[in-house]
Short mmCIF file of C-alpha atoms in Angstrom, two decimals:
data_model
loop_
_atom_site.label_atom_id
_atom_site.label_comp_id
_atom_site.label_asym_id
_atom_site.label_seq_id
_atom_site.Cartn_x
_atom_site.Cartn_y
_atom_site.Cartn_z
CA UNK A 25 -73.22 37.38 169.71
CA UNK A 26 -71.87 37.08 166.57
CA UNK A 27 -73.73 38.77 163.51
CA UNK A 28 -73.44 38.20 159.56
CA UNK A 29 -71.24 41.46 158.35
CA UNK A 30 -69.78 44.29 159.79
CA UNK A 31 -69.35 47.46 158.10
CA UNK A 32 -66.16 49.29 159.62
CA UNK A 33 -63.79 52.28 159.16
CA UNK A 34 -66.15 54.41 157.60
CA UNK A 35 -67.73 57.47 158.76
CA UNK A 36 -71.78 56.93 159.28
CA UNK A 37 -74.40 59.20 158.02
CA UNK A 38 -76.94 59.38 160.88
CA UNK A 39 -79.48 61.76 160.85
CA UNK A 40 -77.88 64.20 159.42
CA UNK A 41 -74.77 64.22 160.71
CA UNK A 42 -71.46 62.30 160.00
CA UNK A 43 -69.85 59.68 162.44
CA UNK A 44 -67.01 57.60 162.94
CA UNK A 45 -68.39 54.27 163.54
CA UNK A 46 -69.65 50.72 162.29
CA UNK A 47 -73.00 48.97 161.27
CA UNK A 48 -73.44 45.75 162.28
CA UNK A 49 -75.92 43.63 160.15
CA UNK A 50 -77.56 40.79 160.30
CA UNK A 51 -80.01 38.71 158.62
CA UNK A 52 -80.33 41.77 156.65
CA UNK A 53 -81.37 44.07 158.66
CA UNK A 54 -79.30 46.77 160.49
CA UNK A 55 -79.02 45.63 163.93
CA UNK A 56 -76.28 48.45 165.87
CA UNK A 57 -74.59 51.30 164.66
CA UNK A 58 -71.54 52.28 167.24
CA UNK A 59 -68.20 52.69 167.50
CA UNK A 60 -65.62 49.88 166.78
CA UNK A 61 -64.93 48.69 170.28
CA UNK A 62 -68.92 48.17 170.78
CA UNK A 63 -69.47 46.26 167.69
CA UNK A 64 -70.24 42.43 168.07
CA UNK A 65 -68.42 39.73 166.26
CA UNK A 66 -68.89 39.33 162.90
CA UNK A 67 -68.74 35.83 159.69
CA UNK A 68 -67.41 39.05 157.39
CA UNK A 69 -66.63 42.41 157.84
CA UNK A 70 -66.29 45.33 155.01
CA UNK A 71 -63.88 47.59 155.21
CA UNK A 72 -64.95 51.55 154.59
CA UNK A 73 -61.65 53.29 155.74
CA UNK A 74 -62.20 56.14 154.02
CA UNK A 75 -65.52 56.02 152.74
CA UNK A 76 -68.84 58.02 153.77
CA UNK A 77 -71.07 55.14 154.86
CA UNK A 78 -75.00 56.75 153.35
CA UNK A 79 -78.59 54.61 153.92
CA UNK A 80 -78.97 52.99 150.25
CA UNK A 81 -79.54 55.58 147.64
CA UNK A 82 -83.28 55.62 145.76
CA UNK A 83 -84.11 56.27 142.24
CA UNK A 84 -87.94 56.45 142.60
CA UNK A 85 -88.39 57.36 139.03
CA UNK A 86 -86.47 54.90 136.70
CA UNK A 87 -87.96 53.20 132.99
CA UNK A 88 -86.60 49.47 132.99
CA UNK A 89 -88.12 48.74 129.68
CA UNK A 90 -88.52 44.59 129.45
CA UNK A 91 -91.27 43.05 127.63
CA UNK A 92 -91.91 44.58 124.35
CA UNK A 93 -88.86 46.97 125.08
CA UNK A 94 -86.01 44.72 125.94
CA UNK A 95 -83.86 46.15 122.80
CA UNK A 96 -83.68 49.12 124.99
CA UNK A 97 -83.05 47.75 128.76
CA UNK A 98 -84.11 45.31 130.47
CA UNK A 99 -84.90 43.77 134.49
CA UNK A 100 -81.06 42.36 134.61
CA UNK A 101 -79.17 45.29 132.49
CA UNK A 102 -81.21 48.22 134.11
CA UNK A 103 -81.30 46.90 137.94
CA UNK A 104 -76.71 46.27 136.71
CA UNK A 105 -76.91 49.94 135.88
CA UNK A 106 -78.44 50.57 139.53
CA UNK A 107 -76.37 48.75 141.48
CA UNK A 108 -72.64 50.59 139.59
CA UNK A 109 -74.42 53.79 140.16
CA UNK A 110 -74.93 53.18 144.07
CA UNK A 111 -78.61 52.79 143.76
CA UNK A 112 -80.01 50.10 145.89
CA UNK A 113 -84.11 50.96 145.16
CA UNK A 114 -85.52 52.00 141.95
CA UNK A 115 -89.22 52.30 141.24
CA UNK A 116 -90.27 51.94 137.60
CA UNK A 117 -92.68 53.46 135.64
CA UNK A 118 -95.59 51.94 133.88
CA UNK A 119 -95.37 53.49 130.04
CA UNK A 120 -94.46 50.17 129.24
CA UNK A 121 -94.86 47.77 126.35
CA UNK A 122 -97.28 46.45 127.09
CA UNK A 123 -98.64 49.52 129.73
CA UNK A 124 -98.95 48.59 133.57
CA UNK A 125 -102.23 49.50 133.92
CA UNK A 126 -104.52 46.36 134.40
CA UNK A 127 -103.74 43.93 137.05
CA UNK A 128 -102.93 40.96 134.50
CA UNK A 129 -99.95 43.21 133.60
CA UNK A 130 -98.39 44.30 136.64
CA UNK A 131 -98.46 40.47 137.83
CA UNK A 132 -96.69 39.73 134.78
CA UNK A 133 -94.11 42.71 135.08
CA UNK A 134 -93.94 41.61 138.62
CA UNK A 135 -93.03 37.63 138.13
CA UNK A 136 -90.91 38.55 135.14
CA UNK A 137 -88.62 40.89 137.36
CA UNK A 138 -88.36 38.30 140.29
CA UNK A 139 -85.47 36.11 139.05
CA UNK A 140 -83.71 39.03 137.34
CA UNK A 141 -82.96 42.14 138.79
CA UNK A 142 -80.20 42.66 140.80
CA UNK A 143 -81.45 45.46 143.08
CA UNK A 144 -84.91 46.24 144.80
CA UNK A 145 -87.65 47.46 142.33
CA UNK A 146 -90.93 48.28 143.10
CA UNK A 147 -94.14 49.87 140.29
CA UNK A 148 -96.22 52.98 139.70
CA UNK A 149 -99.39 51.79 138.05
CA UNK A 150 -101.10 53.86 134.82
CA UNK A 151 -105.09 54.64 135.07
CA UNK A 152 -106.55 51.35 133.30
CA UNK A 153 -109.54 51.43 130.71
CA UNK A 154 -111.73 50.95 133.32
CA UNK A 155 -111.54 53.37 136.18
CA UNK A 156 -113.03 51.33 138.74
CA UNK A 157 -110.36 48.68 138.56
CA UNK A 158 -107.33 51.15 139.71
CA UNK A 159 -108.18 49.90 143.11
CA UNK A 160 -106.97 46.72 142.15
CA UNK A 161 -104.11 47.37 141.29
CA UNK A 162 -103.18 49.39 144.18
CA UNK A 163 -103.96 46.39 146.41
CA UNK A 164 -101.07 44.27 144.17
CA UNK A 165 -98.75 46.63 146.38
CA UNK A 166 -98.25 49.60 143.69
CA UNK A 167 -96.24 52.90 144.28
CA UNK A 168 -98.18 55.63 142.63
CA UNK A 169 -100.21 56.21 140.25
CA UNK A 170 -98.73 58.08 137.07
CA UNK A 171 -100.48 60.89 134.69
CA UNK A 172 -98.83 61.74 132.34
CA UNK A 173 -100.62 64.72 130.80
CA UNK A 174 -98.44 65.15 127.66
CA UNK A 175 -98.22 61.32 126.76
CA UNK A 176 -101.18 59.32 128.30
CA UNK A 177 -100.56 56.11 128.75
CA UNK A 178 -102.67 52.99 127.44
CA UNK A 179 -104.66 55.48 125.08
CA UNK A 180 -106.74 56.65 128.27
CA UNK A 181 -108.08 60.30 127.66
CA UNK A 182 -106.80 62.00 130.69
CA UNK A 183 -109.72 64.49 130.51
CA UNK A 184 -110.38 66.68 133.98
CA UNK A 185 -113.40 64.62 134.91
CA UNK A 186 -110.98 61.35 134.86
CA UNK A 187 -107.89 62.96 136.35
CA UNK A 188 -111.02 64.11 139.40
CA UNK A 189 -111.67 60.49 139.50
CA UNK A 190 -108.33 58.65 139.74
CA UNK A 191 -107.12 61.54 142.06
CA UNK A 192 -110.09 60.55 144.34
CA UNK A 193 -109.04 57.07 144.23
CA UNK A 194 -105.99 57.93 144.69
CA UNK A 195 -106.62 59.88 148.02
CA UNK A 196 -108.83 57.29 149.55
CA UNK A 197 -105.81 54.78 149.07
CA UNK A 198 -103.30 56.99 150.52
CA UNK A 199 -100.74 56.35 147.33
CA UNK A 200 -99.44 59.34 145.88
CA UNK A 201 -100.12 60.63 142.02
CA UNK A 202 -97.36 60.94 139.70
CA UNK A 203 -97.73 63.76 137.33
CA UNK A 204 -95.77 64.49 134.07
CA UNK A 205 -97.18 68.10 133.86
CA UNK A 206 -96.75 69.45 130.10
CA UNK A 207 -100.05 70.58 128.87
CA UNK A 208 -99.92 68.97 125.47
CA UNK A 209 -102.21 71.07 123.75
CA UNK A 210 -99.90 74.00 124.02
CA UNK A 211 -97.21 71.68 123.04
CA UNK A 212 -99.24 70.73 119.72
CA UNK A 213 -100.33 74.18 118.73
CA UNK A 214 -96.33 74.55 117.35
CA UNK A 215 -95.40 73.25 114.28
CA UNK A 216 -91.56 72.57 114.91
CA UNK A 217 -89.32 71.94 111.95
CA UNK A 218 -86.35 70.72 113.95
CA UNK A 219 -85.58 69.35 117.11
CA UNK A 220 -84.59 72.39 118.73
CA UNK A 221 -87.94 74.11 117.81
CA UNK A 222 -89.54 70.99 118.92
CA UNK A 223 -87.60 71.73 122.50
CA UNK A 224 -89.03 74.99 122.12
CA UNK A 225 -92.54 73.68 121.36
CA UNK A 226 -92.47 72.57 125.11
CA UNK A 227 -92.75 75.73 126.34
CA UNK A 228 -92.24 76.75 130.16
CA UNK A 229 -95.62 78.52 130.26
CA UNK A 230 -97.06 74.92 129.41
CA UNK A 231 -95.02 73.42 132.27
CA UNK A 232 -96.58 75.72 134.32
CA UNK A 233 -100.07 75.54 133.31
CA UNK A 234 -100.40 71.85 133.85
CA UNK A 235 -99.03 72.17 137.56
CA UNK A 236 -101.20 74.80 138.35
CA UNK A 237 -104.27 72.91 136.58
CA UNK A 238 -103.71 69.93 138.49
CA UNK A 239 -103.34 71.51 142.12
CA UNK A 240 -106.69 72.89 140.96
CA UNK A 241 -108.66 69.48 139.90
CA UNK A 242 -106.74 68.01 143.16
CA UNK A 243 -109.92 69.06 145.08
CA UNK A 244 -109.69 65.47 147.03
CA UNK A 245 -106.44 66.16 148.54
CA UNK A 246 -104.41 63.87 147.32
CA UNK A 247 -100.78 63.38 147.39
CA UNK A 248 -99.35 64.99 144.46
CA UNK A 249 -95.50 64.53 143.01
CA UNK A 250 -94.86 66.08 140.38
CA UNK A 251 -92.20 64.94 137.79
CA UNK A 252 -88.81 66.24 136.60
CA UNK A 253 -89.76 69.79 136.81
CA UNK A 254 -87.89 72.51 134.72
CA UNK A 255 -88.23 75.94 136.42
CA UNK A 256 -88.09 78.05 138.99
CA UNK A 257 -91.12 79.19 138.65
CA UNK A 258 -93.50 75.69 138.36
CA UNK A 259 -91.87 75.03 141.98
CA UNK A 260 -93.05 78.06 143.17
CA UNK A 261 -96.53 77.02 142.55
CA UNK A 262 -95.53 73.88 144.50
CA UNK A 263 -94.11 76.26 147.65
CA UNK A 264 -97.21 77.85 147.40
CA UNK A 265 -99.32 74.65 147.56
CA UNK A 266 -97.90 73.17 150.10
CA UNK A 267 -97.94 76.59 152.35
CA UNK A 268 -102.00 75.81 152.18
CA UNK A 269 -101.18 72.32 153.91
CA UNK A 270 -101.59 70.44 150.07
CA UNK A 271 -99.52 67.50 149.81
CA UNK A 272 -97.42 68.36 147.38
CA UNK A 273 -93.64 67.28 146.77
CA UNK A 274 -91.78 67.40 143.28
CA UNK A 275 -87.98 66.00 141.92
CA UNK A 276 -85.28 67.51 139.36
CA UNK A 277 -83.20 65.28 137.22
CA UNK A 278 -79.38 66.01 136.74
CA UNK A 279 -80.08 67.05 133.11
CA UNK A 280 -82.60 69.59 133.86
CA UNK A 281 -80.24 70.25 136.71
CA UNK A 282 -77.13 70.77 134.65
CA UNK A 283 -77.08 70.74 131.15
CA UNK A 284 -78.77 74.33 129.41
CA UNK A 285 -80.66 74.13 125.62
CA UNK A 286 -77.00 74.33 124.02
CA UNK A 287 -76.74 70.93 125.10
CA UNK A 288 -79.37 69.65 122.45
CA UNK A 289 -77.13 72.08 119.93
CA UNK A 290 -73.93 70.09 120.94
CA UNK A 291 -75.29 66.58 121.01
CA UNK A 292 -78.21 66.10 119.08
CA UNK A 293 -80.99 63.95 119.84
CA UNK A 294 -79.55 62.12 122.93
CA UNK A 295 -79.40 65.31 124.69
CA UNK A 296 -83.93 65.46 124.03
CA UNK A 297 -86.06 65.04 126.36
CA UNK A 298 -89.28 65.29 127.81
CA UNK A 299 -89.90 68.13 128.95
CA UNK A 300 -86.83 69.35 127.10
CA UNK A 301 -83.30 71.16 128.57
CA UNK A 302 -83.70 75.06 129.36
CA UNK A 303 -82.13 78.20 129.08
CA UNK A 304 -79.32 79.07 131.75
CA UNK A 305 -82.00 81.14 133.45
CA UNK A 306 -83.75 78.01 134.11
CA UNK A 307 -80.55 75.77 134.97
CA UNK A 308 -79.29 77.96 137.66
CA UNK A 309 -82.86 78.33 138.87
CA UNK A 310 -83.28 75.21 139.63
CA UNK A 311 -80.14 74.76 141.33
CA UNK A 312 -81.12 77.49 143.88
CA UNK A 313 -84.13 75.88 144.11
CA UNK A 314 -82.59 72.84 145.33
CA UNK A 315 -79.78 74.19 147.53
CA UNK A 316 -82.86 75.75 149.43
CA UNK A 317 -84.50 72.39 149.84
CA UNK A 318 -87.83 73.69 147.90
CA UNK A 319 -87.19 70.56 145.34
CA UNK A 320 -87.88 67.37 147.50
CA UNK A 321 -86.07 64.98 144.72
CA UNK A 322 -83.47 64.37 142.10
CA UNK A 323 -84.26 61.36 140.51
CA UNK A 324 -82.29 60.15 137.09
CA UNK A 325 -85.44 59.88 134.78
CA UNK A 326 -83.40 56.92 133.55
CA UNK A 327 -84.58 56.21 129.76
CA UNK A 328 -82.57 54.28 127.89
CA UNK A 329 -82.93 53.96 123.94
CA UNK A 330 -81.34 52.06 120.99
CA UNK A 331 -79.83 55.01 119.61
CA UNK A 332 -80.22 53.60 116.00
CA UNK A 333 -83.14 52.78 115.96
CA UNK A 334 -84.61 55.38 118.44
CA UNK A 335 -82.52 58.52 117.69
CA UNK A 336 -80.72 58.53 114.23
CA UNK A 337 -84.38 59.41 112.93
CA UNK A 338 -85.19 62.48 110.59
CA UNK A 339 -88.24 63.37 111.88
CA UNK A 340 -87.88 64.97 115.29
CA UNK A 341 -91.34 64.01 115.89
CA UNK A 342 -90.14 60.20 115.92
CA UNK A 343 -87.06 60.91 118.14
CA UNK A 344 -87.19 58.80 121.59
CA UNK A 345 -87.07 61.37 124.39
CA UNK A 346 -84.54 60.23 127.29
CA UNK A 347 -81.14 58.97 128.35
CA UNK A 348 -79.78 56.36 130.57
CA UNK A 349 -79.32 58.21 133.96
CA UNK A 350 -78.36 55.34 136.46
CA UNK A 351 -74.87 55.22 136.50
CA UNK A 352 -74.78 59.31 135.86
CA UNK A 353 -77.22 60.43 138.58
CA UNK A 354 -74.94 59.48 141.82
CA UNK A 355 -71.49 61.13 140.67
CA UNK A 356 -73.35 63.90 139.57
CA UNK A 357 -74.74 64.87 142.35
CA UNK A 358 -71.95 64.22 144.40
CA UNK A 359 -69.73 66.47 142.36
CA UNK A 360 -72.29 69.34 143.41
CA UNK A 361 -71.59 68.71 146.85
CA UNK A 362 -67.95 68.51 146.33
CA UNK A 363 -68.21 71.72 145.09
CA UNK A 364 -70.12 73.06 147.75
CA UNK A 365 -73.22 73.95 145.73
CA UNK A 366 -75.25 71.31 147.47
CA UNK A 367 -74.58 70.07 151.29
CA UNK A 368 -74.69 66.71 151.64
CA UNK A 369 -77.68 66.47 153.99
CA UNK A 370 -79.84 67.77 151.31
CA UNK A 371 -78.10 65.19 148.60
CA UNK A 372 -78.85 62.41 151.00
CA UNK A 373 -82.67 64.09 151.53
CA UNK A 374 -82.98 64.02 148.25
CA UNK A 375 -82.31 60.54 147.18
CA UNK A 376 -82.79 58.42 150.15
CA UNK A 377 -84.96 60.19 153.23
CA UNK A 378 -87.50 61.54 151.19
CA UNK A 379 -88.21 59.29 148.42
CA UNK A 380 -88.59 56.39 151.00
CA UNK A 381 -90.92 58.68 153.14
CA UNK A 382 -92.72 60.38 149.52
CA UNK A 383 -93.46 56.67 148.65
CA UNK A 384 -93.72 54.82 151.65
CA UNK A 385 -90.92 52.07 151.08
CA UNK A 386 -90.63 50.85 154.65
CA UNK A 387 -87.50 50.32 156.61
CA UNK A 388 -85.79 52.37 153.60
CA UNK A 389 -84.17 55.58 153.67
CA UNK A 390 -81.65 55.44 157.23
CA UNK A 391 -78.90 53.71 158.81
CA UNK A 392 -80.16 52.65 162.46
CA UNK A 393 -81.02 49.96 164.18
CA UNK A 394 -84.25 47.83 162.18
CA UNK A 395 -83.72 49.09 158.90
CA UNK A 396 -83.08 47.04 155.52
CA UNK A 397 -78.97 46.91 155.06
CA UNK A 398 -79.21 48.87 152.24
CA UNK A 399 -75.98 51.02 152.10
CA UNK A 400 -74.20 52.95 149.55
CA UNK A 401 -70.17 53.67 150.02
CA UNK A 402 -69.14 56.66 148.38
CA UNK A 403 -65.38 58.02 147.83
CA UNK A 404 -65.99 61.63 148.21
CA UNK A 405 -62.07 61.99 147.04
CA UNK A 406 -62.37 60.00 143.83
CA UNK A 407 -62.15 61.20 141.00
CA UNK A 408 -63.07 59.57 137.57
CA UNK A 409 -64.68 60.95 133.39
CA UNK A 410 -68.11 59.35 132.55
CA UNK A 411 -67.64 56.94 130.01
CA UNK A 412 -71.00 55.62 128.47
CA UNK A 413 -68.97 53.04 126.75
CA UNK A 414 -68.82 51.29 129.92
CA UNK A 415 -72.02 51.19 131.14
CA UNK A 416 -73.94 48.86 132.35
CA UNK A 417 -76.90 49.55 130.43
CA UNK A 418 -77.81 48.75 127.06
CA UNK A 419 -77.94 51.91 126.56
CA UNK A 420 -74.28 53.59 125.93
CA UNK A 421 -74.51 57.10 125.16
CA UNK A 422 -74.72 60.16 127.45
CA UNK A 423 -74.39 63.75 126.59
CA UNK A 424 -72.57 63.73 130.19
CA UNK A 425 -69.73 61.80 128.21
CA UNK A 426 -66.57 62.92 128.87
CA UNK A 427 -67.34 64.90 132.42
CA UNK A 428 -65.00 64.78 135.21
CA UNK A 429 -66.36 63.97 138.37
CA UNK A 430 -65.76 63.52 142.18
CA UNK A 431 -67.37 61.77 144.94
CA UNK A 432 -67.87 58.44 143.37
CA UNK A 433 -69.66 55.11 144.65
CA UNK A 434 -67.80 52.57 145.13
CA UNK A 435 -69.51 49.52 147.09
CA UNK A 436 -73.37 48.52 146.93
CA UNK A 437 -75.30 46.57 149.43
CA UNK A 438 -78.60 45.45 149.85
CA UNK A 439 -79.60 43.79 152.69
CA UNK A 440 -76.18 42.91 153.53
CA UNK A 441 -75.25 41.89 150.61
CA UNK A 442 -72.57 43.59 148.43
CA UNK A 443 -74.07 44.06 144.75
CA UNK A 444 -71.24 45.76 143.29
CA UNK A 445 -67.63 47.12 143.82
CA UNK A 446 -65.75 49.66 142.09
CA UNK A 447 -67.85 49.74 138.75
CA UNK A 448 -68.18 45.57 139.17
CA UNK A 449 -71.55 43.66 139.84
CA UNK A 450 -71.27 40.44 141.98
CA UNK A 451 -74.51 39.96 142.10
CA UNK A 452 -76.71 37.46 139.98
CA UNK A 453 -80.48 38.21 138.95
CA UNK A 454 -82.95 37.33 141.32
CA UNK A 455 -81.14 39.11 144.31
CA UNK A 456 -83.06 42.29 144.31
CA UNK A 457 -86.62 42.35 146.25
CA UNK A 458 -89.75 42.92 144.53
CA UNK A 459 -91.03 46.00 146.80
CA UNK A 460 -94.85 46.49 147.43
CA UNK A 461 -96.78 49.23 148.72
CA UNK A 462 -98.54 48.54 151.80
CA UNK A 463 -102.64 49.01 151.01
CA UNK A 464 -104.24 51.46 152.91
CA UNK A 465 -108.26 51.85 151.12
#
């Protein structure tokens, strides 16, 4: 038997655990995982001496922009910004331009990714105008459905009757809801002069409230993820939920993760977000959070803006919240385990296992025998400074810029294929999959 590509020298994350061994792969798919001796023949082998062989890494909470927001990022640029950063799956959210939330425009986001991103992407949905037609869209193979209680998309009033309604639907369809939990009326009560007090206006205490409001209205039982939270205490709510058998799961982002309010100080508005950087308290928090495994997630939150036009802007009000994250997220992260602050089972849990599990992505998420080829090579000895200069994305600016790092990815493969080596994409556009959810109302 002779097979498409072998993968050899590496060492194999299984389950787990580490091994010295091979994959075999063929016609995509992972077809043995074994030592050397026992691997069949192969038309091209890769060599991994030295490399920790993990199942392809997952962003499941990415914004490509496109369409009406291709100044920022777009299908080609975005899924090129994946596939340096070791990411072989992204799933993209729908506040869009225009707004996934009717079935004309997730068709259209659909065909217009096909023959242009480099890396698998799949799409949350927003609650259209007309409640009765989420269904539809779910059946068109979408990943969640996203509420975003600060920001509603589309101009839909995300009033508790409504959120009762589309977490229903969501429950009977077996797709999980995607909340951004800020309660915006506590955010609007402020009247911020600057930035930072803008930051400020999005308090913790409104974090909170919105996470505990929604496990309330969730009276259907629905699965529940909950977006880039910020404290300690908003995941204890989570703990709590899921204790009483709610499904429940939430992610971090390495900025919430890392980088304390005095980051905004330093670097201005490309260190803002939504919901904003915290105090230390928070930062180191949420790190103990995660080396527990209470956080089920760290996703990038990648958002990439035109910095003139988006963030040189006087009035904080009118500064674009977000920063490119692809390329950032991976190095990051490994750095922590490198460190020893994070083990690298729970690094792996957090952006492969789980998000392939959270969201259903089939045959994603492990390296054995059936699965996609997806595989991400990572030096865990090399050492490199983020440089947003060279980024893939449209987007070059960071407030990461300038950190060292170590445990870097170096090769990118999707089924089989290598995307990109050492920082360079080989791919063309078109090469990615379009990923769909499978229906289950």
């Amino acid at each position: 038997m002779t097979v498409d590509l072998v993968v050899m020298g590496g060492r194999v994350y299984v389950e787990g655990s580490l091994f010295e061994a091979g994959v075999a792969v063929d016609d995509g798919r992972i077809v043995k995982v074994a030592k050397e001796a026992h691997l069949p023949n192969a038309d091209l082998k890769v060599n991994a001496s030295g490399l920790l062989v993990l199942p392809g890494l997952i962003d499941c909470h990415v914004h490509l922009r496109d369409q009406g927001l291709a100044y920022k990022e777009d299908f080609y640029t975005g899924t090129c910004s994946a596939a340096v950063g070791g990411i072989t799956s992204v799933l993209d959210m729908p506040n869009n331009v225009p707004p996934t939330n009717s079935k004309e425009a997730l068709l259209k986001r659909m065909e217009r990714a096909r023959n242009r991103v480099v890396v698998n992407v799949g799409f949350y949905v927003a609650p259209p105008e007309k409640p009765e037609a989420l269904k539809d869209l779910l059946r068109l193979g979408a990943f969640g459905v996203k509420l975003n209680l600060l920001r509603p998309i589309g101009g839909v009033d995300l009033t508790p009757p409504r959120i009762v309604k589309v977490l229903g639907q969501a429950s009977e369809c077996s797709i999980p809801a995607l909340i951004h939990a800020e309660d915006r009326f506590m955010v609007m009560e402020r009247s911020p002069k600057d930035l930072y007090q803008l930051a400020k206006a999005h308090t913790i205490k409104a974090e909170r409230k919105s996470v505990a409001e929604l496990l309330t209205l969730n009276t259907w039982g629905a699965k529940l993820h909950f977006c880039h939270l910020t404290s300690s205490t908003s995941i204890s709510l989570v703990c709590k939920a899921r204790r009483s058998r709610i499904p429940v799961t939430c992610e971090v982002t390495p900025h919430h993760l890392l980088l304390g309010l005095d980051s905004l100080k330093k670097h201005g508005a490309i260190a803002f977000y939504e919901p904003p950087l915290r105090g230390l308290r928070s930062v180191i928090g949420l790190q103990r959070r995660v080396a527990s495994g209470d956080v089920d997630v760290i996703a990038s939150d990648h958002a990439p803006h035109d910095p003139s036009k988006d963030k040189e802007v006087e009035d904080p009000f009118k500064v674009a919240p977000g920063s490119p994250g692809l390329e950032v997220m991976v190095p990051l992260v490994m750095t922590l385990v490198t460190r020893g602050l994070i083990g690298l089972e729970r690094a792996v849990a957090m952006m492969s296992e789980n998000p392939a599990r959270i969201f259903g992505i089939k045959r994603k998420g492990s390296v054995k025998p059936g699965y996609d080829a997806d595989l991400t090579l990572v030096d865990m000895k090399l050492e490199g400074v983020i440089d947003p200069a060279k980024f893939k994305s449209k987007a070059k600016y960071s407030p990461f810029k300038g950190w060292r790092v170590k445990g870097l990815p170096v090769i990118t493969m999707v089924a089989g294929r290598v995307l990109a080596e050492r920082g360079e994409v080989y791919a063309k556009g078109g090469e990615g999959r379009i990923l769909r959810r499978s229906y289950c109302g």
